Amino acid sequence: MTTIDTGRTLVADGALRARAEAVVPGGVYGHLRVTADRGMPPSYPQFFARGSGARLWDVDGNEYVDLMCAFGPMVAGYANPVVDAAARAQLALGDALTGPGEKYVEYAERLVGTVAHADWAMFAKNGTDATSMSVVIARAATGRTKLLKAEKAYHGANPWFTPSTAGVVGSDRADIVEFDYDDLASLERAAASVEGDVAAIVVTPFRHDGFVDQHFPSAEFARGVRALADRTGAALILDEVRTTFRVDLAGAWERFGVRPDLTAMSKALANGHALSAVVGVDSLREAAASIFVTGSFWMAGVPFAAAIATLDWMVQTDGLTRMLDAGQVLRDGLQAQASAHGLGVVQTGPTSMPFLRFEDEPRLETAIAFTDAAARRGVLVHPWHNMFVSAAHTPEDIATVLERTDEAFAEVARSR
Amino acid sequence: MTTIDTGRTLVADGALRARAEAVVPGGVYGHLRVTADRGMPPSYPQFFARGSGARLWDVDGNEYVDLMCAFGPMVAGYANPVVDAAARAQLALGDALTGPGEKYVEYAERLVGTVAHADWAMFAKNGTDATSMSVVIARAATGRTKLLKAEKAYHGANPWFTPSTAGVVGSDRADIVEFDYDDLASLERAAASVEGDVAAIVVTPFRHDGFVDQHFPSAEFARGVRALADRTGAALILDEVRTTFRVDLAGAWERFGVRPDLTAMSKALANGHALSAVVGVDSLREAAASIFVTGSFWMAGVPFAAAIATLDWMVQTDGLTRMLDAGQVLRDGLQAQASAHGLGVVQTGPTSMPFLRFEDEPRLETAIAFTDAAARRGVLVHPWHNMFVSAAHTPEDIATVLERTDEAFAEVARSR
C-alpha cells in the first residue's frame, strides 16, 4: 500500500487505546471498535474529541467530514444548536424524575402522527430494547412462540440476534426460524415448518447486513410478508432501528403500500440522545400493555425534548429530502471518480445510507486501502458497513468529501 | 379513608394521563406507572415538571420532598449543578460520536479504582443490559448454560427475569434454576440439580424484592455463594443495579469480605443520565472481550462526563455517609411517629434504601392510605417498593419530611 504524509498523527489516539486496553476488555467493543481484525486501517481514529455539523475532530485535533454519523444516531448534525438547546432547557428542569413529564406524552403523540401505521408508542433506550419488546408483545398477543427472521439479519445485540455466538446457548435461539431475505418461498417454508406457532415475522425494510450489497426487496416480497402475517395471525415487525428517519418518516415500506403491525425505531430519533421506540397498531395495544418492560432511564425528559426538536427540525428543514439529495451527489461523484481512476465500484442502498464496495475483492484490500486513504485526508468512510449521510451534510461538505475522495481513489489506483 | 383538603389539585396530571392513555398502551408502563391496580393512591402524581435537589414539582405545580429519587437514579440531587455542568460541557463538544472519547476511558479507570474486585469495566444503557451481559460473559467463559438465581429476585426487564410472564416463552427461562435467598442448602441443591453446567450465580447484595421486608443475608450465605462458585467454576454475579452507590462504593459485599467475579451497576451511576456498567475480574477479561454486545448510544460522552462528576461529588462530599445518616434520622423519626400514633411499622434495608410496612396488613390498605396522606402533604413515599434517600437530602429536607409524615400518620391513625 502506498501511503502519503498528510501531516496527520494519531499520538493521543494511540495513548488512549493503550489506556482503554488496560481497563476495558478489548479496549472498545461492538460496532465502534477500530482494529485491524475488523478490517479498519491504522490511520483510522478510535477516539474523538468533538463534533459540529457534519464535522468531527479526533483527540489529536484532526478534522474529518464524517460519513458514519455515529453509525446512525447523528441525523441533524453534531451539536445541532436547536436540538441541544431543547436538551439543555429540559436538563435544567430535570431528566430522570420519579415519573415522566409532558414531553413523554407529546412525543408519543408526535410519533403516532408521523408513522403511518402507529396508533400508539412505547419508549426504551436501545434499538435492541425495541426489537426485543416487539417480539414479546407479539408473543403476548398470539400466545405463540416462534419468530421468523432473515438469515444473517441483525436485529440487535441480545443473545437472540448477535452475529457472534460467544456466550449464546441453545435456548437463546430455540424459537427462531430463519428464511432468506426477499425470498417469499423461503419465508413460506419457514412458516410452514412451525405451522400454527408463528408469533412474529421480523424484517428490516431492506437488507443492510455488513459486507454485502444493500438490497431493497421486491414489492411482491413486502406484500407477501404482510399477507403471510395476516393469514397466519402473526405480527409483522419492521425493524427500522437503522433506517429511522433515513428512508421515509411515515415508514420505509410505505413505498410498497405495506404497513407493519409493529415498528422498532431508534438511532436517529433524538440526534444522538439515547432513545428507542416501538410503535404499533391498535389490535396489539392490549398485548403491549400486558407485558412487563421498564428501564431506569426510559422516561427521562432530555431525550424526549431532543427527539421532539429533532423531528421538528427534520420536518421544517425538509431534512430527509436534503439528506437523500446530498447522498445522491455523493454517490454520483464517487462513481465518476472511481471510474475515472479505473476502479470498479458498486454502490447500493438508499443514498442516505450509502454502501460502496470495490468489485471482485472478497478480502476487502482495496476497500480498506480506500478507507485509509480517505481517513488520512479527513473523510470517515467504512470498508464493510453501510455509511450514513445526514441532513447536516451541506453541499460544501459533500464537495469537500469529493475533493478528498478523488485523491484517495487516485492513491488506491496507483498502488494497484 | 379520611381525607383532608390540602389545597392540592392534580388537574394537569389528569389531563396528561388521558392524553397518555390514548397514545401509549396503559398510559405509562413499568415501575413508573401510578395506578390503583399497582396500589398507588389517587392523590399520587403521575407526571412531573421539574426537580431540584431533593424536591420535585408535579405538572400542577405541587412541591414534594421526594423519597423515591426516580427509583434510584437520583443520588446527588435533581439538577445537581456540578453534575449537570459537566454534562452540558460535554454536550457542547458532542455526545454520540463515531467513536468514544477520553471520558469513556477515564470513567473505566475510575470504576476500576473504585470497585474493589474490578479489573475492567464495560458500559451499556440499562441495568438489564448489565445483568444480561454478565450472564453472557459467564457463559462464554465457562462454556456452560445454567444460571442460578433467587426465587422472585428481579434482575431486569428482559424475558429471563420479568415478574410478569406475558409474552415470555419456555425457552426464555429454560436455563434458569431458582434457589431461596439466604438459604445455602437451597442454593447447593439448585447447583447439584444441574451439576457441571452452572455458568453463573446471580444474586443481589440483599433481598430487595417488592412487598416484603428487605433482608441482608448472613455472612455465611455470602461466603457460601463465593465458595460454591469457586468449587464449581461458576461466575458469581453481584447485581448492584439498585444498590449502586447506596451501600458501599467498593462493593456491597465488602462487609462480608466477599468479592464477586462480575458486578452489574446502573441507576445512580450518573445521577440520572442513562448509563450502566459491568465490572469484572481479570480471569473473565478474555470472555468479556469475546462476546458481541453493542448499542447505538453506549459510548456517548455526556453520561460518562456526568458519571465522573457524580463519583467525584459523592467522594468529595462524603455523600454515602451523609445519605446513610439522613436515612437513619428519617427511620428513627418515622418509627417514633408511628409508635406515638399507635401504628406498628417495620422498617428494613439500608437507611439509604428504606422500606416501611405496616404490621399485619397483607392488602396494604394502611400503606396506601399513608402514601396518599403523605403525597397530599408534599412527601413522595411508596406503599410496596423500597424508597431511596440521596446525598442531596439535607437535614432540613428530612425535618420537613418528618413534619409532614407526623400529620400523615395521625390521619391514618384517625381513620382506623
Coordinates of N, CA, C and O in Angstrom, one line a residue, chain A residues 16 19 21-25 27-32 46-51 56 66 68-70 78 84 88 93 96-102 104-105 108-109 120-123 125-126 129 136 139-140 145 154 157 159 162-164 166-167 169 171 175 266-267 272-275 285 288-290 292-299, chain B residues 19-25 27-32 46-51 56 66 68-70 78 88 91 93 96-102 104-105 108-109 120-123 125-126 129 136 139-140 145 154 157 159 162-164 166-167 169 171 175 266-267 272-275 285 288-290 292-299:
Chain A
L16 N -4.6 6.7 24.2 CA -5.9 6.4 24.7 C -6.3 4.9 24.5 O -6.9 4.2 25.3
R19 N -4.5 3.0 27.1 CA -5.2 3.1 28.4 C -6.5 2.3 28.4 O -6.9 1.6 29.4
E21 N -7.3 -0.3 26.6 CA -6.9 -1.8 26.6 C -6.7 -2.3 28.0 O -7.1 -3.4 28.3
A22 N -6.2 -1.4 28.9 CA -6.0 -1.9 30.3 C -7.2 -2.0 31.1 O -7.3 -2.8 32.0
V23 N -8.3 -1.2 30.8 CA -9.4 -1.2 31.7 C -10.7 -1.6 31.1 O -11.8 -1.6 31.7
V24 N -10.7 -1.9 29.8 CA -11.9 -2.4 29.1 C -11.5 -3.6 28.3 O -10.5 -3.5 27.5
P25 N -12.1 -4.8 28.4 CA -11.8 -5.9 27.6 C -11.8 -5.6 26.1 O -12.8 -5.2 25.6
G27 N -10.5 -3.1 24.8 CA -10.3 -1.7 24.6 C -11.6 -1.0 24.3 O -12.1 -0.2 25.1
V28 N -12.2 -1.3 23.1 CA -13.5 -0.8 22.7 C -14.2 -2.0 22.2 O -13.6 -2.8 21.5
Y29 N -15.5 -2.1 22.4 CA -16.3 -3.3 22.0 C -17.4 -2.8 21.0 O -17.7 -1.7 20.9
G30 N -18.0 -3.8 20.3 CA -19.1 -3.5 19.5 C -18.7 -2.8 18.2 O -17.6 -2.9 17.7
H31 N -19.7 -2.1 17.6 CA -19.6 -1.6 16.3 C -18.6 -0.4 16.2 O -18.1 0.0 15.2
L32 N -18.2 0.2 17.4 CA -17.3 1.3 17.4 C -15.9 0.9 17.5 O -15.0 1.8 17.5
Q46 N -9.7 6.0 16.6 CA -10.6 5.3 17.5 C -11.3 6.3 18.4 O -12.5 6.1 18.8
F47 N -10.7 7.4 18.8 CA -11.2 8.3 19.8 C -11.5 9.7 19.3 O -10.6 10.3 18.6
F48 N -12.6 10.3 19.6 CA -13.0 11.6 19.1 C -13.2 12.6 20.2 O -13.6 12.2 21.3
A49 N -12.8 13.9 19.9 CA -12.9 14.9 20.9 C -14.2 15.7 20.8 O -14.7 16.2 21.8
R50 N -14.6 16.0 19.6 CA -15.8 16.8 19.5 C -16.4 16.7 18.0 O -15.7 16.3 17.1
G51 N -17.6 17.2 17.9 CA -18.3 17.2 16.6 C -19.1 18.5 16.5 O -19.5 19.1 17.4
L56 N -16.2 16.1 12.4 CA -15.7 15.5 13.7 C -14.2 15.9 13.8 O -13.5 16.0 12.8
D66 N -17.5 13.6 8.3 CA -17.9 12.2 8.8 C -19.0 11.7 8.0 O -20.1 12.2 7.9
M68 N -20.1 8.6 8.8 CA -20.6 7.5 9.6 C -21.7 7.9 10.6 O -22.5 7.1 11.0
C69 N -21.7 9.2 10.9 CA -22.8 9.8 11.7 C -23.0 9.0 13.0 O -24.2 8.7 13.4
A70 N -21.9 8.6 13.7 CA -22.0 7.8 14.9 C -22.7 6.5 14.6 O -23.3 5.9 15.5
Y78 N -23.9 17.0 14.4 CA -23.4 17.0 15.8 C -23.6 18.4 16.4 O -23.4 19.4 15.7
D84 N -29.9 20.7 20.7 CA -29.2 20.8 22.0 C -29.7 21.9 22.9 O -29.7 21.7 24.2
R88 N -30.8 21.1 26.6 CA -30.3 21.9 27.8 C -31.5 22.5 28.6 O -31.4 22.4 29.8
L93 N -34.6 21.6 33.9 CA -35.8 21.2 34.6 C -35.7 19.9 35.3 O -36.2 19.7 36.4
A96 N -34.2 12.3 34.5 CA -34.9 11.2 35.1 C -35.6 11.7 36.4 O -34.9 12.1 37.3
L97 N -36.9 11.7 36.5 CA -37.6 12.1 37.7 C -38.4 10.9 38.2 O -38.3 9.8 37.6
T98 N -39.2 11.1 39.2 CA -40.0 10.0 39.7 C -41.2 9.6 38.9 O -41.9 8.7 39.2
G99 N -41.4 10.3 37.8 CA -42.4 9.9 36.8 C -42.0 10.7 35.5 O -41.1 11.5 35.5
P100 N -42.7 10.3 34.5 CA -42.5 11.0 33.2 C -43.0 12.5 33.2 O -43.7 12.9 34.2
G101 N -42.6 13.2 32.2 CA -43.1 14.6 32.1 C -44.0 14.7 30.9 O -44.3 13.7 30.2
E102 N -44.4 16.0 30.6 CA -45.3 16.2 29.5 C -44.7 15.8 28.1 O -45.3 15.3 27.2
Y104 N -42.9 13.3 27.3 CA -43.1 11.9 27.0 C -44.4 11.7 26.2 O -44.4 11.0 25.2
V105 N -45.4 12.4 26.7 CA -46.7 12.3 26.1 C -46.7 12.9 24.7 O -47.2 12.4 23.7
A108 N -44.9 10.9 22.1 CA -45.8 9.7 21.7 C -46.8 10.2 20.7 O -47.0 9.6 19.7
E109 N -47.4 11.3 21.0 CA -48.4 11.9 20.1 C -47.8 12.2 18.7 O -48.3 12.0 17.7
W120 N -50.1 3.8 18.6 CA -49.5 4.1 20.0 C -48.0 3.9 19.9 O -47.4 3.4 18.9
A121 N -47.3 4.3 21.0 CA -45.9 4.3 21.0 C -45.4 3.9 22.5 O -46.1 4.2 23.4
M122 N -44.3 3.2 22.5 CA -43.6 2.9 23.8 C -42.2 3.2 23.6 O -41.7 3.2 22.5
F123 N -41.5 3.6 24.7 CA -40.1 4.0 24.5 C -39.1 3.2 25.4 O -39.5 2.7 26.5
K125 N -34.4 2.6 25.6 CA -33.1 3.2 25.3 C -32.4 2.7 24.1 O -31.7 3.4 23.4
N126 N -32.4 1.4 23.9 CA -31.6 0.7 22.9 C -32.5 0.3 21.7 O -33.6 -0.1 22.0
D129 N -33.6 -3.0 22.7 CA -34.8 -3.0 23.6 C -36.1 -3.0 22.7 O -37.1 -3.7 23.0
V136 N -41.8 -9.7 22.3 CA -42.5 -10.1 23.5 C -44.0 -9.7 23.3 O -44.9 -10.4 23.7
R139 N -45.6 -12.1 21.1 CA -45.9 -13.4 21.8 C -47.1 -13.3 22.7 O -47.9 -14.2 22.9
A140 N -47.1 -12.1 23.4 CA -48.2 -11.9 24.4 C -49.5 -11.9 23.6 O -50.6 -12.4 24.1
T145 N -44.9 -18.9 20.1 CA -43.5 -18.8 20.5 C -42.6 -18.4 19.4 O -41.5 -17.8 19.6
Y154 N -29.3 -8.6 11.2 CA -29.0 -8.2 12.6 C -30.2 -7.4 13.1 O -30.7 -6.4 12.5
A157 N -28.3 -6.5 19.8 CA -27.2 -7.2 20.4 C -27.7 -8.1 21.6 O -26.9 -8.2 22.6
P159 N -28.8 -12.0 23.0 CA -28.4 -13.3 22.5 C -29.3 -13.9 21.4 O -28.9 -14.8 20.7
T162 N -27.3 -11.8 18.1 CA -25.9 -11.3 17.8 C -25.2 -12.1 16.8 O -25.4 -13.4 16.7
P163 N -24.4 -11.5 16.0 CA -23.6 -12.2 15.0 C -22.6 -13.2 15.6 O -22.3 -14.2 15.0
S164 N -22.1 -12.8 16.8 CA -21.2 -13.8 17.5 C -22.0 -14.7 18.3 O -23.0 -14.3 18.9
A166 N -20.5 -16.3 21.0 CA -19.8 -16.5 22.2 C -20.8 -16.2 23.4 O -21.4 -15.1 23.4
G167 N -21.0 -17.1 24.3 CA -21.9 -16.9 25.4 C -23.3 -17.1 25.1 O -24.2 -17.0 25.9
V169 N -26.4 -19.6 24.2 CA -26.8 -21.0 24.4 C -28.0 -21.4 23.6 O -28.6 -20.5 23.0
S171 N -31.0 -22.4 24.1 CA -32.3 -21.8 24.4 C -32.5 -20.4 23.9 O -33.6 -20.0 23.6
D175 N -36.3 -20.7 19.5 CA -37.6 -20.4 18.9 C -37.5 -19.5 17.7 O -38.4 -18.8 17.3
S266 N -35.0 3.6 16.4 CA -34.0 4.1 17.4 C -33.1 5.0 16.6 O -33.5 5.8 15.8
K267 N -31.8 4.9 16.9 CA -30.7 5.6 16.3 C -31.0 7.1 16.1 O -30.7 7.9 17.0
G272 N -28.9 11.5 18.6 CA -27.8 11.0 19.4 C -28.1 10.8 20.9 O -27.4 10.1 21.6
H273 N -29.1 11.5 21.4 CA -29.6 11.2 22.7 C -30.2 9.8 22.8 O -30.8 9.4 21.8
A274 N -30.0 9.1 23.9 CA -30.4 7.7 23.9 C -31.9 7.5 24.0 O -32.6 7.9 24.9
L275 N -32.5 7.0 22.9 CA -33.9 6.8 22.8 C -34.2 5.7 21.8 O -33.6 5.7 20.7
R285 N -52.5 -3.2 21.1 CA -52.4 -2.3 22.3 C -52.6 -3.1 23.6 O -51.8 -2.8 24.5
A288 N -49.5 -5.1 24.3 CA -48.4 -4.2 24.7 C -48.5 -3.7 26.1 O -47.5 -3.5 26.8
A289 N -49.8 -3.5 26.6 CA -50.0 -3.0 27.9 C -49.8 -4.2 28.9 O -49.6 -3.9 30.1
S290 N -49.9 -5.4 28.4 CA -49.8 -6.6 29.4 C -48.4 -7.0 29.7 O -48.2 -7.7 30.7
F292 N -44.4 -6.8 30.8 CA -43.6 -6.0 31.8 C -42.3 -5.6 31.2 O -41.4 -6.4 31.0
V293 N -42.2 -4.3 30.9 CA -40.9 -3.8 30.4 C -40.7 -2.5 31.1 O -41.6 -1.7 31.3
T294 N -39.5 -2.2 31.4 CA -39.1 -1.0 32.1 C -37.6 -0.8 32.1 O -36.9 -1.7 31.9
G295 N -37.2 0.4 32.3 CA -35.8 0.7 32.5 C -35.7 2.0 33.3 O -36.6 2.9 33.3
S296 N -34.6 2.1 34.0 CA -34.4 3.2 35.0 C -34.5 4.6 34.3 O -34.8 5.6 34.9
F297 N -34.1 4.6 33.0 CA -34.0 5.9 32.3 C -35.0 6.1 31.2 O -34.9 7.0 30.4
W298 N -35.9 5.2 31.1 CA -36.8 5.2 29.9 C -37.7 6.3 29.8 O -38.2 6.6 28.7
M299 N -38.0 7.0 30.9 CA -39.0 8.1 30.9 C -38.3 9.4 31.1 O -38.9 10.5 31.3
Chain B
R19 N -54.3 12.0 27.9 CA -53.6 12.1 26.7 C -52.6 10.9 26.5 O -52.5 10.3 25.4
A20 N -52.0 10.5 27.6 CA -51.0 9.3 27.6 C -51.8 8.0 27.3 O -51.3 7.2 26.5
E21 N -52.9 7.9 27.9 CA -53.7 6.7 27.7 C -54.1 6.5 26.2 O -54.1 5.3 25.7
A22 N -54.2 7.6 25.5 CA -54.6 7.5 24.1 C -53.4 7.0 23.2 O -53.6 6.4 22.2
V23 N -52.2 7.3 23.6 CA -51.1 7.1 22.7 C -50.0 6.2 23.2 O -49.0 5.9 22.5
V24 N -50.2 5.7 24.4 CA -49.2 4.7 25.0 C -50.1 3.6 25.6 O -51.0 3.9 26.4
P25 N -49.8 2.3 25.3 CA -50.7 1.3 25.9 C -50.6 1.3 27.5 O -49.5 1.3 28.0
G27 N -51.0 3.9 29.2 CA -50.6 5.3 29.6 C -49.1 5.4 30.0 O -48.4 6.1 29.3
V28 N -48.8 4.7 31.0 CA -47.3 4.7 31.5 C -47.1 3.2 31.8 O -48.0 2.5 32.4
Y29 N -45.9 2.7 31.5 CA -45.6 1.3 31.8 C -44.5 1.2 32.8 O -43.7 2.1 33.0
G30 N -44.3 -0.1 33.3 CA -43.2 -0.3 34.1 C -43.3 0.3 35.5 O -44.4 0.6 36.0
H31 N -42.1 0.5 36.2 CA -42.1 0.9 37.6 C -42.7 2.3 37.8 O -42.9 2.6 39.0
L32 N -42.7 3.1 36.8 CA -43.2 4.5 37.0 C -44.7 4.6 36.8 O -45.2 5.7 36.9
Q46 N -48.7 11.4 38.6 CA -48.1 10.6 37.6 C -47.0 11.4 36.9 O -46.0 10.8 36.4
F47 N -47.2 12.7 36.7 CA -46.4 13.5 35.8 C -45.7 14.6 36.5 O -46.3 15.3 37.3
F48 N -44.4 14.8 36.3 CA -43.6 15.8 37.0 C -43.1 16.8 36.0 O -42.8 16.5 34.8
A49 N -42.9 18.0 36.5 CA -42.5 19.1 35.6 C -41.0 19.4 35.9 O -40.3 19.8 34.9
R50 N -40.5 19.4 37.1 CA -39.1 19.7 37.3 C -38.7 19.2 38.7 O -39.5 18.8 39.6
G51 N -37.3 19.2 38.9 CA -36.7 18.7 40.1 C -35.5 19.6 40.5 O -34.9 20.2 39.6
L56 N -39.2 17.8 44.1 CA -39.9 17.6 42.8 C -41.1 18.5 42.8 O -41.8 18.7 43.8
D66 N -38.9 14.4 47.8 CA -39.1 13.1 47.1 C -38.2 12.0 47.8 O -37.0 12.2 47.9
M68 N -38.3 8.9 46.5 CA -38.2 7.9 45.5 C -37.0 8.0 44.6 O -36.5 7.1 44.0
C69 N -36.5 9.3 44.5 CA -35.2 9.5 43.7 C -35.3 8.9 42.3 O -34.3 8.3 41.9
A70 N -36.4 9.1 41.7 CA -36.6 8.5 40.3 C -36.4 7.0 40.3 O -36.0 6.3 39.4
Y78 N -31.6 16.2 42.1 CA -32.1 16.6 40.8 C -31.4 17.9 40.4 O -31.2 18.8 41.2
R88 N -23.4 19.4 30.5 CA -23.5 20.5 29.5 C -22.2 20.8 28.7 O -22.2 21.0 27.5
L91 N -21.9 18.0 26.3 CA -22.9 18.1 25.2 C -22.4 19.1 24.2 O -22.6 18.9 23.0
L93 N -19.4 19.7 23.3 CA -18.4 19.0 22.5 C -19.0 17.9 21.6 O -18.6 17.7 20.4
A96 N -23.1 11.3 21.3 CA -22.8 10.1 20.5 C -22.0 10.6 19.3 O -22.4 11.4 18.5
L97 N -20.7 10.1 19.2 CA -19.9 10.4 18.0 C -19.5 9.1 17.3 O -20.0 8.1 17.7
T98 N -18.7 9.2 16.3 CA -18.3 7.9 15.6 C -17.3 7.0 16.3 O -17.0 6.0 15.9
G99 N -17.0 7.5 17.5 CA -16.2 6.6 18.4 C -16.3 7.2 19.8 O -16.8 8.3 19.9
P100 N -15.8 6.5 20.8 CA -15.8 7.1 22.1 C -14.8 8.2 22.3 O -14.0 8.5 21.4
G101 N -14.9 8.9 23.4 CA -14.0 10.0 23.8 C -13.1 9.6 25.0 O -13.2 8.5 25.5
E102 N -12.3 10.5 25.4 CA -11.4 10.3 26.5 C -12.2 9.9 27.8 O -11.8 9.1 28.6
Y104 N -14.8 8.2 28.3 CA -15.1 6.7 28.4 C -14.0 6.0 29.0 O -14.2 5.2 29.9
V105 N -12.7 6.3 28.6 CA -11.6 5.6 29.2 C -11.4 6.1 30.7 O -11.2 5.2 31.6
A108 N -13.9 4.4 33.0 CA -13.5 2.9 33.2 C -12.4 2.9 34.2 O -12.4 2.1 35.2
E109 N -11.4 3.7 34.1 CA -10.3 3.8 35.1 C -10.8 4.1 36.5 O -10.4 3.5 37.5
W120 N -11.6 -4.5 35.2 CA -12.0 -3.9 34.0 C -13.5 -3.5 34.1 O -14.2 -3.9 35.0
A121 N -13.9 -2.7 33.1 CA -15.3 -2.2 33.0 C -15.8 -2.2 31.6 O -15.1 -2.1 30.7
M122 N -17.1 -2.5 31.4 CA -17.8 -2.3 30.2 C -19.1 -1.5 30.5 O -19.6 -1.6 31.6
F123 N -19.6 -0.8 29.5 CA -20.7 0.1 29.7 C -21.9 -0.2 28.7 O -21.7 -0.6 27.6
K125 N -26.5 0.9 28.6 CA -27.5 1.9 29.0 C -28.4 1.5 30.1 O -28.8 2.3 31.0
N126 N -28.9 0.2 30.1 CA -29.9 -0.2 31.1 C -29.2 -1.1 32.1 O -28.3 -1.9 31.8
D129 N -29.3 -4.4 30.6 CA -28.1 -4.7 29.8 C -27.0 -5.3 30.6 O -26.3 -6.2 30.1
V136 N -24.0 -13.5 29.8 CA -23.4 -13.9 28.5 C -21.9 -14.1 28.7 O -21.3 -15.1 28.2
R139 N -21.3 -17.3 30.5 CA -21.5 -18.5 29.7 C -20.3 -18.6 28.7 O -19.9 -19.7 28.4
A140 N -19.8 -17.5 28.2 CA -18.7 -17.5 27.2 C -17.4 -18.1 28.0 O -16.7 -18.8 27.4
T145 N -24.3 -23.5 30.5 CA -25.6 -22.8 30.2 C -26.4 -22.3 31.4 O -27.1 -21.3 31.2
Y154 N -35.6 -9.9 41.2 CA -35.7 -9.1 40.0 C -34.3 -8.7 39.5 O -33.5 -8.1 40.3
A157 N -35.5 -6.3 33.1 CA -36.8 -6.4 32.4 C -36.7 -7.2 31.1 O -37.4 -6.9 30.1
P159 N -36.9 -11.0 29.1 CA -37.8 -12.1 29.4 C -37.2 -13.2 30.4 O -38.0 -14.0 30.9
T162 N -38.4 -11.0 34.1 CA -39.5 -10.1 34.4 C -40.5 -10.8 35.3 O -40.7 -12.0 35.2
P163 N -41.1 -10.0 36.2 CA -42.1 -10.6 37.1 C -43.4 -11.0 36.4 O -44.0 -12.0 36.8
S164 N -43.7 -10.3 35.3 CA -44.8 -10.8 34.5 C -44.4 -11.8 33.5 O -43.3 -11.7 32.9
A166 N -46.3 -12.4 30.7 CA -46.9 -12.1 29.4 C -45.9 -12.0 28.3 O -44.9 -11.3 28.4
G167 N -46.0 -12.8 27.3 CA -45.1 -12.8 26.2 C -43.8 -13.5 26.4 O -42.9 -13.6 25.6
V169 N -41.8 -17.0 26.8 CA -42.0 -18.4 26.4 C -41.0 -19.3 27.1 O -40.1 -18.9 27.8
S171 N -38.5 -21.2 26.4 CA -37.0 -21.1 26.2 C -36.4 -20.0 26.9 O -35.2 -20.0 27.2
D175 N -33.1 -22.2 31.1 CA -31.8 -22.5 31.7 C -31.6 -21.8 33.0 O -30.5 -21.5 33.5
S266 N -25.8 0.3 37.8 CA -26.6 1.2 36.9 C -27.2 2.3 37.9 O -26.5 2.8 38.8
K267 N -28.4 2.7 37.6 CA -29.2 3.6 38.3 C -28.4 4.9 38.7 O -28.4 5.8 38.0
G272 N -28.8 10.0 37.0 CA -30.0 10.1 36.2 C -29.7 10.0 34.7 O -30.6 9.7 33.9
H273 N -28.5 10.3 34.2 CA -28.1 10.1 32.8 C -28.0 8.6 32.6 O -27.6 7.9 33.5
A274 N -28.4 8.2 31.4 CA -28.5 6.8 31.1 C -27.2 6.1 31.0 O -26.4 6.4 30.1
L275 N -26.9 5.2 32.0 CA -25.6 4.5 32.0 C -25.7 3.3 32.8 O -26.4 3.3 33.9
R285 N -11.7 -11.5 31.6 CA -11.4 -10.4 30.7 C -11.5 -11.0 29.2 O -12.2 -10.3 28.4
A288 N -15.1 -11.6 28.3 CA -15.8 -10.4 28.1 C -15.5 -9.8 26.7 O -16.3 -9.2 26.1
A289 N -14.2 -9.9 26.3 CA -13.8 -9.4 25.0 C -14.4 -10.2 23.9 O -14.5 -9.7 22.7
S290 N -14.8 -11.5 24.1 CA -15.2 -12.4 23.1 C -16.7 -12.2 22.7 O -17.1 -12.6 21.6
F292 N -20.3 -10.5 21.7 CA -20.7 -9.3 20.9 C -21.8 -8.6 21.6 O -23.0 -9.0 21.8
V293 N -21.5 -7.4 22.1 CA -22.5 -6.5 22.7 C -22.2 -5.1 22.2 O -21.1 -4.7 22.1
T294 N -23.3 -4.4 22.0 CA -23.1 -3.0 21.5 C -24.5 -2.3 21.6 O -25.5 -3.0 21.7
G295 N -24.4 -1.0 21.5 CA -25.7 -0.2 21.5 C -25.3 1.1 20.9 O -24.2 1.6 21.0
S296 N -26.3 1.7 20.2 CA -26.0 2.9 19.4 C -25.5 4.0 20.3 O -24.8 4.9 19.8
F297 N -25.9 4.0 21.6 CA -25.6 5.2 22.4 C -24.6 4.8 23.6 O -24.4 5.6 24.5
W298 N -24.0 3.6 23.5 CA -23.3 3.1 24.7 C -22.0 3.9 24.9 O -21.4 3.8 26.0
M299 N -21.4 4.5 23.9 CA -20.1 5.2 24.1 C -20.4 6.7 24.1 O -19.4 7.5 24.0

